[in-house]
JSON list of C-alpha atoms in Angstrom, two decimals:
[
{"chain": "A", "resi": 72, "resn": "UNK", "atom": "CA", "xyz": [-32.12, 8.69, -1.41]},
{"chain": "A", "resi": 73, "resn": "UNK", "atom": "CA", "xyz": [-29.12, 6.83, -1.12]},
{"chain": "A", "resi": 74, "resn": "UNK", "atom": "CA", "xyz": [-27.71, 5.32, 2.80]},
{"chain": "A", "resi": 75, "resn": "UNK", "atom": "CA", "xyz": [-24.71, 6.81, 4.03]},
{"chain": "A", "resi": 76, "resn": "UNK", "atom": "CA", "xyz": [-22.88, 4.15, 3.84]},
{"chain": "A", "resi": 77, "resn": "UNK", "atom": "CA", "xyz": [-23.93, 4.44, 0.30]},
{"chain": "A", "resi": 78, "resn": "UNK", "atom": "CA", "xyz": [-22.75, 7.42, -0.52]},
{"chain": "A", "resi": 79, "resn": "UNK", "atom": "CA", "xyz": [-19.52, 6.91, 1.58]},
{"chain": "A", "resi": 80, "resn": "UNK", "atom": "CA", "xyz": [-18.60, 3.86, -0.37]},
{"chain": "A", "resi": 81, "resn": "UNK", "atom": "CA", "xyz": [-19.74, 6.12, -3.82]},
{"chain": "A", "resi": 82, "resn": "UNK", "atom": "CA", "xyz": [-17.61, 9.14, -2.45]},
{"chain": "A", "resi": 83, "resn": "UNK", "atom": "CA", "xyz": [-14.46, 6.75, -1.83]},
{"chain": "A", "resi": 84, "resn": "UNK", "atom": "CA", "xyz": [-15.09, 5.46, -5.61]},
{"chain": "A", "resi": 85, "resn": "UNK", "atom": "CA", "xyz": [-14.47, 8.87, -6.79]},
{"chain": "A", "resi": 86, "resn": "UNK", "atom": "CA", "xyz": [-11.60, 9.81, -4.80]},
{"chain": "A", "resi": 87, "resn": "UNK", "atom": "CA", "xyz": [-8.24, 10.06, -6.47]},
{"chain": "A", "resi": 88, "resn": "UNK", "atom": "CA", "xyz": [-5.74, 7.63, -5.15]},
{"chain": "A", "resi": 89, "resn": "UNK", "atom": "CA", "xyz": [-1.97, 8.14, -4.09]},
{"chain": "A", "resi": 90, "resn": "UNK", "atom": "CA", "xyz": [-0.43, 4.24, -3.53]},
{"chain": "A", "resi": 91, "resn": "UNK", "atom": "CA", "xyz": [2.54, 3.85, -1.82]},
{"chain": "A", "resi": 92, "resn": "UNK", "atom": "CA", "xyz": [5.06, 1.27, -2.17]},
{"chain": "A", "resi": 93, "resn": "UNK", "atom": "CA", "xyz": [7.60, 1.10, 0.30]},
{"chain": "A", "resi": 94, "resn": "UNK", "atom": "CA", "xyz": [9.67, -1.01, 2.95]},
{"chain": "A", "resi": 95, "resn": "UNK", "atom": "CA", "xyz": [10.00, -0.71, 6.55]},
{"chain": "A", "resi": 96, "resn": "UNK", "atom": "CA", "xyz": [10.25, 2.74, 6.42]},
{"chain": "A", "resi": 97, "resn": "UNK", "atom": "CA", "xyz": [7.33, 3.50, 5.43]},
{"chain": "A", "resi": 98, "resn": "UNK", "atom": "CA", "xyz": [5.38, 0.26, 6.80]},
{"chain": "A", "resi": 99, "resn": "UNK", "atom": "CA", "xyz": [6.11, 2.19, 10.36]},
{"chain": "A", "resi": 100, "resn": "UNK", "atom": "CA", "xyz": [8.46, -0.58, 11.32]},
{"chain": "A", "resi": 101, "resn": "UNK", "atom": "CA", "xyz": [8.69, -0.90, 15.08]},
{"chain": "A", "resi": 102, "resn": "UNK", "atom": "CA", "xyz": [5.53, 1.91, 15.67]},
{"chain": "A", "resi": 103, "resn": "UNK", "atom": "CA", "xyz": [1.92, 2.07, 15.56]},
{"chain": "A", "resi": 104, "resn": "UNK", "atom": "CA", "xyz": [0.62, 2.53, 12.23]},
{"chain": "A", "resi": 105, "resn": "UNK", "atom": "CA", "xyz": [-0.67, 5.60, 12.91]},
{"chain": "A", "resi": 106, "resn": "UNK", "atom": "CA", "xyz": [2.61, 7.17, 13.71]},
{"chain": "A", "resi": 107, "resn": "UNK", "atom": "CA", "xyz": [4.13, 6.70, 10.71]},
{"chain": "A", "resi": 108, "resn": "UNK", "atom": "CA", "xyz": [4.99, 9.26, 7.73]},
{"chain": "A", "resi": 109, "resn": "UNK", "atom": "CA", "xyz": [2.47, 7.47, 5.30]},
{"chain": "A", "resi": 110, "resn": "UNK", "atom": "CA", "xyz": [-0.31, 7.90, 8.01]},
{"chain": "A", "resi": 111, "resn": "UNK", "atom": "CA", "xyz": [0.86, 11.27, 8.78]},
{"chain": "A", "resi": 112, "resn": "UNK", "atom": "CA", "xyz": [0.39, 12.06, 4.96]},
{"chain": "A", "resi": 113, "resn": "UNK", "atom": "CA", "xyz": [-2.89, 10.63, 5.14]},
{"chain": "A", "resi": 114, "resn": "UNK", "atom": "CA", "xyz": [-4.45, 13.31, 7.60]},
{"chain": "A", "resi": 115, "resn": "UNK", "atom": "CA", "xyz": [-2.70, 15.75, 5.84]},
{"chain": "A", "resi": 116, "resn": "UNK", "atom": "CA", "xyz": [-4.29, 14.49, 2.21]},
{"chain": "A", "resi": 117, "resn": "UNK", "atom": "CA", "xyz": [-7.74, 14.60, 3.92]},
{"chain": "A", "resi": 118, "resn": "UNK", "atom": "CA", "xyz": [-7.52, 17.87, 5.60]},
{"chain": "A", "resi": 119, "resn": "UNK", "atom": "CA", "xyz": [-5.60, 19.73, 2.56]},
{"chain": "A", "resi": 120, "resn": "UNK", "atom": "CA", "xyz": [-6.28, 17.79, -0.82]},
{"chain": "A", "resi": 121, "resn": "UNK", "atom": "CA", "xyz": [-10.18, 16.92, -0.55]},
{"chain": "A", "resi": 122, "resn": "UNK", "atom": "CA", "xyz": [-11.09, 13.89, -2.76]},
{"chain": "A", "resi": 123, "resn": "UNK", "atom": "CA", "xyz": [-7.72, 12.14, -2.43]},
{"chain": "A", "resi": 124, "resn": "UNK", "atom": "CA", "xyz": [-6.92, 9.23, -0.12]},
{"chain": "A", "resi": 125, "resn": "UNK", "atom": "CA", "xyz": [-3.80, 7.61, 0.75]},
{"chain": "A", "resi": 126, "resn": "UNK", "atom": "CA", "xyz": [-3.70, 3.40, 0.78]},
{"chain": "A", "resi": 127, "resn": "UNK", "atom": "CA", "xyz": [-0.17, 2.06, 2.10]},
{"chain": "A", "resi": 128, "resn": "UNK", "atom": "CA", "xyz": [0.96, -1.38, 0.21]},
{"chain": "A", "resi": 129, "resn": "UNK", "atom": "CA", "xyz": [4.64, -0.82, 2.26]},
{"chain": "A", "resi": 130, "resn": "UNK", "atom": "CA", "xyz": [6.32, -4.17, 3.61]},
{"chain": "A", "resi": 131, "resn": "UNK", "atom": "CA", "xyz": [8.86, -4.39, 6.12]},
{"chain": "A", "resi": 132, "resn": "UNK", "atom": "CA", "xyz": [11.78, -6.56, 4.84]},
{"chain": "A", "resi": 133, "resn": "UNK", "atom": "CA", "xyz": [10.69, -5.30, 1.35]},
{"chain": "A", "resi": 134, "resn": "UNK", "atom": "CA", "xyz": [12.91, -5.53, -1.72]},
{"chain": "A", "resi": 135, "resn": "UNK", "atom": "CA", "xyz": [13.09, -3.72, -5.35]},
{"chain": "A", "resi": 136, "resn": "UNK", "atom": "CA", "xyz": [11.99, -7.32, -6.59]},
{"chain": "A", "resi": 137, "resn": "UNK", "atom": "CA", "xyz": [9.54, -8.00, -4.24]},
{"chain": "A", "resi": 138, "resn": "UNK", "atom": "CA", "xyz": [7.85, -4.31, -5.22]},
{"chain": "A", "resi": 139, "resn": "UNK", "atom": "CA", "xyz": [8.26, -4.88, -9.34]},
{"chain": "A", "resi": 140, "resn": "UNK", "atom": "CA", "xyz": [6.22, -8.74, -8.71]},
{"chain": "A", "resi": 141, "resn": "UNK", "atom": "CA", "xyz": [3.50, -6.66, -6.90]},
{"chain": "A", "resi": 142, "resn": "UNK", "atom": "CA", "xyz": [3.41, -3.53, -8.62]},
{"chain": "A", "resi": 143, "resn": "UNK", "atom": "CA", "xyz": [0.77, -4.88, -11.36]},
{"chain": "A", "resi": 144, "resn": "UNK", "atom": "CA", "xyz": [-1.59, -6.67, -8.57]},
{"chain": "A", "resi": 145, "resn": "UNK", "atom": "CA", "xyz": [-1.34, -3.06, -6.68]},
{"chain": "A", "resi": 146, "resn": "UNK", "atom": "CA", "xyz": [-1.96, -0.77, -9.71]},
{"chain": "A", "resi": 147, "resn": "UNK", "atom": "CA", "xyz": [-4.84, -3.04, -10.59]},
{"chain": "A", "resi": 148, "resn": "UNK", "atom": "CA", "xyz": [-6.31, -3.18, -6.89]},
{"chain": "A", "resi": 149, "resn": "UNK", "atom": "CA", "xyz": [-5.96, 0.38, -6.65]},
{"chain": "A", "resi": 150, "resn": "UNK", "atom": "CA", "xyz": [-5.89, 1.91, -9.50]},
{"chain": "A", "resi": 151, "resn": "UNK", "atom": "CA", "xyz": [-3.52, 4.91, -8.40]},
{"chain": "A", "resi": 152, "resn": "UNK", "atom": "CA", "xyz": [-3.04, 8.49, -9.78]},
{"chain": "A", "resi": 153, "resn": "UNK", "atom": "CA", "xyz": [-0.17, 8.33, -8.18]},
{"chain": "A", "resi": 154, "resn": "UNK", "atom": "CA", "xyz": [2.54, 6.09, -6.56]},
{"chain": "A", "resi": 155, "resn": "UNK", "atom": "CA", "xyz": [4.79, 6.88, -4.41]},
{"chain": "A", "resi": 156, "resn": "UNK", "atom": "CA", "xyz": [7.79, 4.30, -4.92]},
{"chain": "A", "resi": 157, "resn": "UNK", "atom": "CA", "xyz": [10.33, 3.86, -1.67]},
{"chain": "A", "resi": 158, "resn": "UNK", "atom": "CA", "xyz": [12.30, 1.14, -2.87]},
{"chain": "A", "resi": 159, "resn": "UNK", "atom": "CA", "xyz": [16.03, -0.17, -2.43]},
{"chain": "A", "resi": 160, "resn": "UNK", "atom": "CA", "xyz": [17.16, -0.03, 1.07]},
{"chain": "A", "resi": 161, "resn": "UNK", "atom": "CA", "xyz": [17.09, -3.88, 1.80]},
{"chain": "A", "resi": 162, "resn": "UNK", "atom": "CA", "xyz": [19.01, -4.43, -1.33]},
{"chain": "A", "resi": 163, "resn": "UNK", "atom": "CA", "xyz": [21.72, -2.09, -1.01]},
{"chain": "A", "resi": 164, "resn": "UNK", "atom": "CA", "xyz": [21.92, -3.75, 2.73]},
{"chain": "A", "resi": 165, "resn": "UNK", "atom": "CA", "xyz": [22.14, -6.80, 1.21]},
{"chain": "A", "resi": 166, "resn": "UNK", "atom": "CA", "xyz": [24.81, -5.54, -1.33]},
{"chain": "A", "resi": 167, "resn": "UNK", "atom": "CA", "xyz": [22.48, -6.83, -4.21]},
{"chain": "A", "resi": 168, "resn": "UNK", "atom": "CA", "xyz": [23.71, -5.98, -7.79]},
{"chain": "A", "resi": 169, "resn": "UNK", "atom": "CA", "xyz": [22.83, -2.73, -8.81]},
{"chain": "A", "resi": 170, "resn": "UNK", "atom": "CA", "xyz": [21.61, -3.43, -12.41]},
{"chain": "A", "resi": 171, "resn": "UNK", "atom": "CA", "xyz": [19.24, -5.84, -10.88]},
{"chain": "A", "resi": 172, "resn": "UNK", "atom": "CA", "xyz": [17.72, -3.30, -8.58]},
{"chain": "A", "resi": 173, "resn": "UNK", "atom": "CA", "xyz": [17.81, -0.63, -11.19]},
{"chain": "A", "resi": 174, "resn": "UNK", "atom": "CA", "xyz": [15.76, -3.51, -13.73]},
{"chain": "A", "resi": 175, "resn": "UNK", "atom": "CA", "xyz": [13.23, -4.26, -10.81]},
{"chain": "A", "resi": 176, "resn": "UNK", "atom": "CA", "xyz": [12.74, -0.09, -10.08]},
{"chain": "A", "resi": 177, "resn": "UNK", "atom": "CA", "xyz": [12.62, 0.57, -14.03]},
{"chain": "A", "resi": 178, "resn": "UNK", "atom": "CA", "xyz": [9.85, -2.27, -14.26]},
{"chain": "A", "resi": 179, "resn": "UNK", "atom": "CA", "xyz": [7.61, -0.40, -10.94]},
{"chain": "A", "resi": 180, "resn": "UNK", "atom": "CA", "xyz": [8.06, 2.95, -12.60]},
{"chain": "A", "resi": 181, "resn": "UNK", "atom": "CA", "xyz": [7.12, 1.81, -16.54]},
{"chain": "A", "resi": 182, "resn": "UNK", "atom": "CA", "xyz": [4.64, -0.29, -15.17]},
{"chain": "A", "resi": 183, "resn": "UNK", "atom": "CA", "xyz": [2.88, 2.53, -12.87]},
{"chain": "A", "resi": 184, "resn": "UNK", "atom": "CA", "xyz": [3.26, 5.00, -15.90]},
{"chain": "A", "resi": 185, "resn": "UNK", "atom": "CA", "xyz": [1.60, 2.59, -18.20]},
{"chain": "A", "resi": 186, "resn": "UNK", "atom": "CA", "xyz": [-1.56, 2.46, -15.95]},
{"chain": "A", "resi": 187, "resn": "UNK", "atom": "CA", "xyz": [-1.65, 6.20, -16.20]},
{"chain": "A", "resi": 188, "resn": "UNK", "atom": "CA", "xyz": [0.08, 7.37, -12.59]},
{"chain": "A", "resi": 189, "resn": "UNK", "atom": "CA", "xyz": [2.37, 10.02, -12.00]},
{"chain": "A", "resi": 190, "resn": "UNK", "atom": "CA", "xyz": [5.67, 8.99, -10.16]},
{"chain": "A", "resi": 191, "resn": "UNK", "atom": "CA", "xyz": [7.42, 9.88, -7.15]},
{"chain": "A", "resi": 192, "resn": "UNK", "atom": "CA", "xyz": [10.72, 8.05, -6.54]},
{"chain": "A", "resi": 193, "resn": "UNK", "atom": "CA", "xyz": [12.03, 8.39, -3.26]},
{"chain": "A", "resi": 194, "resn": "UNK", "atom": "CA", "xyz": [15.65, 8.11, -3.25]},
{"chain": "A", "resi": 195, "resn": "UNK", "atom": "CA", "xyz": [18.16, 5.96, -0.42]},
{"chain": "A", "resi": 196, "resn": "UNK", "atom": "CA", "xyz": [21.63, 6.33, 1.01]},
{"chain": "A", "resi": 197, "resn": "UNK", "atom": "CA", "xyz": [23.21, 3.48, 2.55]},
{"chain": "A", "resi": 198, "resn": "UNK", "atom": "CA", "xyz": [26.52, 3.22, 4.75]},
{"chain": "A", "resi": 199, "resn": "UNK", "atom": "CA", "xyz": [30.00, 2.29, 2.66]},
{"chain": "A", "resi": 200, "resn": "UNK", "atom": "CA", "xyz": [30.28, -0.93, 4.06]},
{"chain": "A", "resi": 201, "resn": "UNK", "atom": "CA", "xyz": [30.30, -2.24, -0.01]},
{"chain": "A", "resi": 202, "resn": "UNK", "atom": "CA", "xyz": [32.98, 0.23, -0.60]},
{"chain": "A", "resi": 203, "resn": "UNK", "atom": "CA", "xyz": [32.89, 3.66, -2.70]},
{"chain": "A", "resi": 204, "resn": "UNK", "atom": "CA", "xyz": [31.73, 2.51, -5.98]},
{"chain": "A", "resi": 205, "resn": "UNK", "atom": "CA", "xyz": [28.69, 0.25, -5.09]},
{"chain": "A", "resi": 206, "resn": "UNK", "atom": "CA", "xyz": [27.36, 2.96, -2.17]},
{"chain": "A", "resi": 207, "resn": "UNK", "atom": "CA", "xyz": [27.96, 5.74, -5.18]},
{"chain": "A", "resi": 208, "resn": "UNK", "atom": "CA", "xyz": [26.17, 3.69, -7.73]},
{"chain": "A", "resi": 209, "resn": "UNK", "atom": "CA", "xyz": [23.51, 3.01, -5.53]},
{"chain": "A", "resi": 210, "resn": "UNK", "atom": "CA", "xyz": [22.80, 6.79, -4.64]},
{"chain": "A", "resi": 211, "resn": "UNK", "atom": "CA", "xyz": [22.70, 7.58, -8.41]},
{"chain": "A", "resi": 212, "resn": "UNK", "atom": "CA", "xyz": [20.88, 4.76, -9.52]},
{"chain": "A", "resi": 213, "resn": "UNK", "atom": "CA", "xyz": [17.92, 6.87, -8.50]},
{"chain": "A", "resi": 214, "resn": "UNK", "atom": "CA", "xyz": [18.53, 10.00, -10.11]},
{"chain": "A", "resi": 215, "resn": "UNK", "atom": "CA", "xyz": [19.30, 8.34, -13.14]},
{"chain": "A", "resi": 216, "resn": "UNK", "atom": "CA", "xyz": [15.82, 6.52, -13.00]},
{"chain": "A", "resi": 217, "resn": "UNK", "atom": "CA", "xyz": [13.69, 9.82, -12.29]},
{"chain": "A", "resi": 218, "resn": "UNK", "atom": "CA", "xyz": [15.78, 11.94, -15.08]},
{"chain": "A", "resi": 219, "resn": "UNK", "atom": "CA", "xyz": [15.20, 8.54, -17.58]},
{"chain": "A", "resi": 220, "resn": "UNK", "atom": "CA", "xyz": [11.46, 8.22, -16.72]},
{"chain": "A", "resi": 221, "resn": "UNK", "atom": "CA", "xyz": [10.53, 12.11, -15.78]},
{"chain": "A", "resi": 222, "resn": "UNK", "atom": "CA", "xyz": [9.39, 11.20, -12.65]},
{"chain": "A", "resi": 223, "resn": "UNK", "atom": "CA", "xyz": [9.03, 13.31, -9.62]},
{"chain": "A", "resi": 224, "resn": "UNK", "atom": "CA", "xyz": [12.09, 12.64, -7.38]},
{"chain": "A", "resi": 225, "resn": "UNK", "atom": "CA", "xyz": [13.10, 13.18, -3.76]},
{"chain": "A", "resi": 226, "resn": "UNK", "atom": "CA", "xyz": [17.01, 11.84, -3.80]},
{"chain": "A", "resi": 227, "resn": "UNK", "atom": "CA", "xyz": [17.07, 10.63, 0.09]},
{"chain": "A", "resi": 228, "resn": "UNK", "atom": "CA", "xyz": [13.83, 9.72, 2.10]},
{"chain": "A", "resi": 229, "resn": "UNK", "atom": "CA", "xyz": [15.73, 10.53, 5.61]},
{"chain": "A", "resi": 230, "resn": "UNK", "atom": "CA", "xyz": [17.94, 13.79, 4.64]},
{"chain": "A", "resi": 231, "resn": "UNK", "atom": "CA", "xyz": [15.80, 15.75, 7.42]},
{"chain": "A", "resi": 232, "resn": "UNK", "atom": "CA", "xyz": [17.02, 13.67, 10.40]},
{"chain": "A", "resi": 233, "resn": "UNK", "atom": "CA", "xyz": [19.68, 11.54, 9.20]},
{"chain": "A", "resi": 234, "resn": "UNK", "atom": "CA", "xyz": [22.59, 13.73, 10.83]},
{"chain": "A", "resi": 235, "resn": "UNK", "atom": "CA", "xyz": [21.18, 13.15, 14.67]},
{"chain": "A", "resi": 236, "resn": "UNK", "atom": "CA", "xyz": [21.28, 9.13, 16.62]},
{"chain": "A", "resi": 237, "resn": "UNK", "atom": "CA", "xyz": [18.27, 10.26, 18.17]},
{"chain": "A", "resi": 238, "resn": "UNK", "atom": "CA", "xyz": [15.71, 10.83, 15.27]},
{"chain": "A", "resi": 239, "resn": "UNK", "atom": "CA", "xyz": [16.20, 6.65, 15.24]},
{"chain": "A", "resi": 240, "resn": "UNK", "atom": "CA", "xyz": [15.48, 3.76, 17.22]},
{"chain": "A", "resi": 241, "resn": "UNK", "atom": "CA", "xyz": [17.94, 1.32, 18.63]},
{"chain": "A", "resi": 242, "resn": "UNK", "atom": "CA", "xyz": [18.73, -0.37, 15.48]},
{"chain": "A", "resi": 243, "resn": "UNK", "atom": "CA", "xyz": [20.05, 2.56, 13.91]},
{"chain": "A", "resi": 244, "resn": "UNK", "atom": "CA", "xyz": [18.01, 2.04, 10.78]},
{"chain": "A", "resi": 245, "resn": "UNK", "atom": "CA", "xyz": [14.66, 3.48, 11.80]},
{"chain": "A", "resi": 246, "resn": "UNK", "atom": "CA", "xyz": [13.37, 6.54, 12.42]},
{"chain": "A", "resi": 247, "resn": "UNK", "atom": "CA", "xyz": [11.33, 7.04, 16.08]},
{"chain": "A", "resi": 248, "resn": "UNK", "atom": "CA", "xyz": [8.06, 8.37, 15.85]},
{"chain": "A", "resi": 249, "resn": "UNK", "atom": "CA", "xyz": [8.91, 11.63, 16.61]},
{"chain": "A", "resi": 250, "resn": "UNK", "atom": "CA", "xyz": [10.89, 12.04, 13.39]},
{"chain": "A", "resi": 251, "resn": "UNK", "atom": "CA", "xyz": [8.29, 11.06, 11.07]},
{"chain": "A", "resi": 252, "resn": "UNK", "atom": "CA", "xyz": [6.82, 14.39, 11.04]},
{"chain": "A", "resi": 253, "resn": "UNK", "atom": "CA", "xyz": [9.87, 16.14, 9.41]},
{"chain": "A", "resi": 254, "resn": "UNK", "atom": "CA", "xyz": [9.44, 12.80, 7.09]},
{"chain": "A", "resi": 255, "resn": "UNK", "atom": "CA", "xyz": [6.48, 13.46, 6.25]},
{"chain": "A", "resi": 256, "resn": "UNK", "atom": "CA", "xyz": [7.18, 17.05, 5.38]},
{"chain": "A", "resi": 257, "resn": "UNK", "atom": "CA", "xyz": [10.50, 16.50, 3.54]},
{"chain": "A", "resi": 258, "resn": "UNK", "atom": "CA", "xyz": [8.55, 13.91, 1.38]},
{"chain": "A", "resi": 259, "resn": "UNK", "atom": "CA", "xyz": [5.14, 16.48, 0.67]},
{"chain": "A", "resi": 260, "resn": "UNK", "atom": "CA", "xyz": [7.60, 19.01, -1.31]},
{"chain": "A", "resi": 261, "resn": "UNK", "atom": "CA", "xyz": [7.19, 16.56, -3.92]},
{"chain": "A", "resi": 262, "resn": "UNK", "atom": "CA", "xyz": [4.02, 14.45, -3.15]},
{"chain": "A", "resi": 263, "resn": "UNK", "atom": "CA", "xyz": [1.89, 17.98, -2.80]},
{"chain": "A", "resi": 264, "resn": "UNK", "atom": "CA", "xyz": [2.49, 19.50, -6.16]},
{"chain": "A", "resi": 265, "resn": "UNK", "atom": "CA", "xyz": [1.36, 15.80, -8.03]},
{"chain": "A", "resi": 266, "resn": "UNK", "atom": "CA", "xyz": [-2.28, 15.90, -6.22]},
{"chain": "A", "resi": 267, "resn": "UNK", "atom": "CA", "xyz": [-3.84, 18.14, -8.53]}
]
């Protein structure tokens, strides 16, 4: 008969994988691992969707180019069902051209496809500092991507707590521990239906 740890390591060979790309907010910038959304979605997978496992490949400081130069290495690593794709924030705080960032999320979505995983593409707002047209662009930019590449979409990862200061920590950007909950719900109306 085969050792446990056997049969564990057999049992995580067979499980179906969901890979997430994503930046700070979902690398649980400034909290314990644990705390954030991704890990929160984790202990969800494994108490609701038996045979699926979560792996976060999130970076804080993380860019749409920095994610399309990783997302072959990560697909290959991995070799996801599906990939969650949270992508865009540190360029659109950066003011980075939007056709670049649209070319580097078109390149992570083909790419994932290609290897056979389903999409989710979380969506970002940003503040008008670039003005009307560039914070407009940006918020469409993802729409345009999940109706192009019929992915699964969710237009704007922090829509549940964005409206109240005290969902985030001092640097206005991200969210405290006790708002990744309602993240992690807001994001499992569209992660839940793709683990099937």
């Amino acid at each position: 008969m085969a050792s446990p740890s056997l049969m564990a390591q057999q049992a995580a060979a067979k499980a179906r994988t969901v890979l997430v790309m994503g930046d700070s907010l979902s690398a649980a910038y400034g909290l314990s691992a644990p705390q954030g959304w991704v890990a929160l979605t984790a202990q969800r997978v494994q108490q609701q969707k038996p045979g699926w496992r979560v792996v976060n490949a999130s970076i804080s400081g993380e860019t749409t180019a920095g994610g399309a130069s990783r997302v072959a290495a990560e697909l290959k690593r991995h070799a996801p069902d599906v990939i969650v794709i949270e992508l865009g924030a540190n360029d659109g705080l950066r003011g980075l051209p939007l056709a670049q960032s649209r070319a580097n999320l078109d390149k992570m979505i083909t790419t994932a496809q290609g290897a056979g995983a389903r999409v989710l593409l979380i969506g970002m707002q940003i503040p008008p500092n670039f003005g009307r047209d560039y914070t407009q662009g940006f918020q469409a930019m993802f729409k345009t991507l999940a109706q192009t590449h019929k992915t699964a979409f969710l237009p704007f990862l922090l829509e549940p707590i964005a409206s109240d200061r005290a969902n985030f920590q001092d640097d206005n950007l991200h969210p405290v521990a006790a708002a990744q909950p309602k993240l992690r719900d807001h994001v499992w109306t569209q992660l839940g239906p793709l683990l099937k």
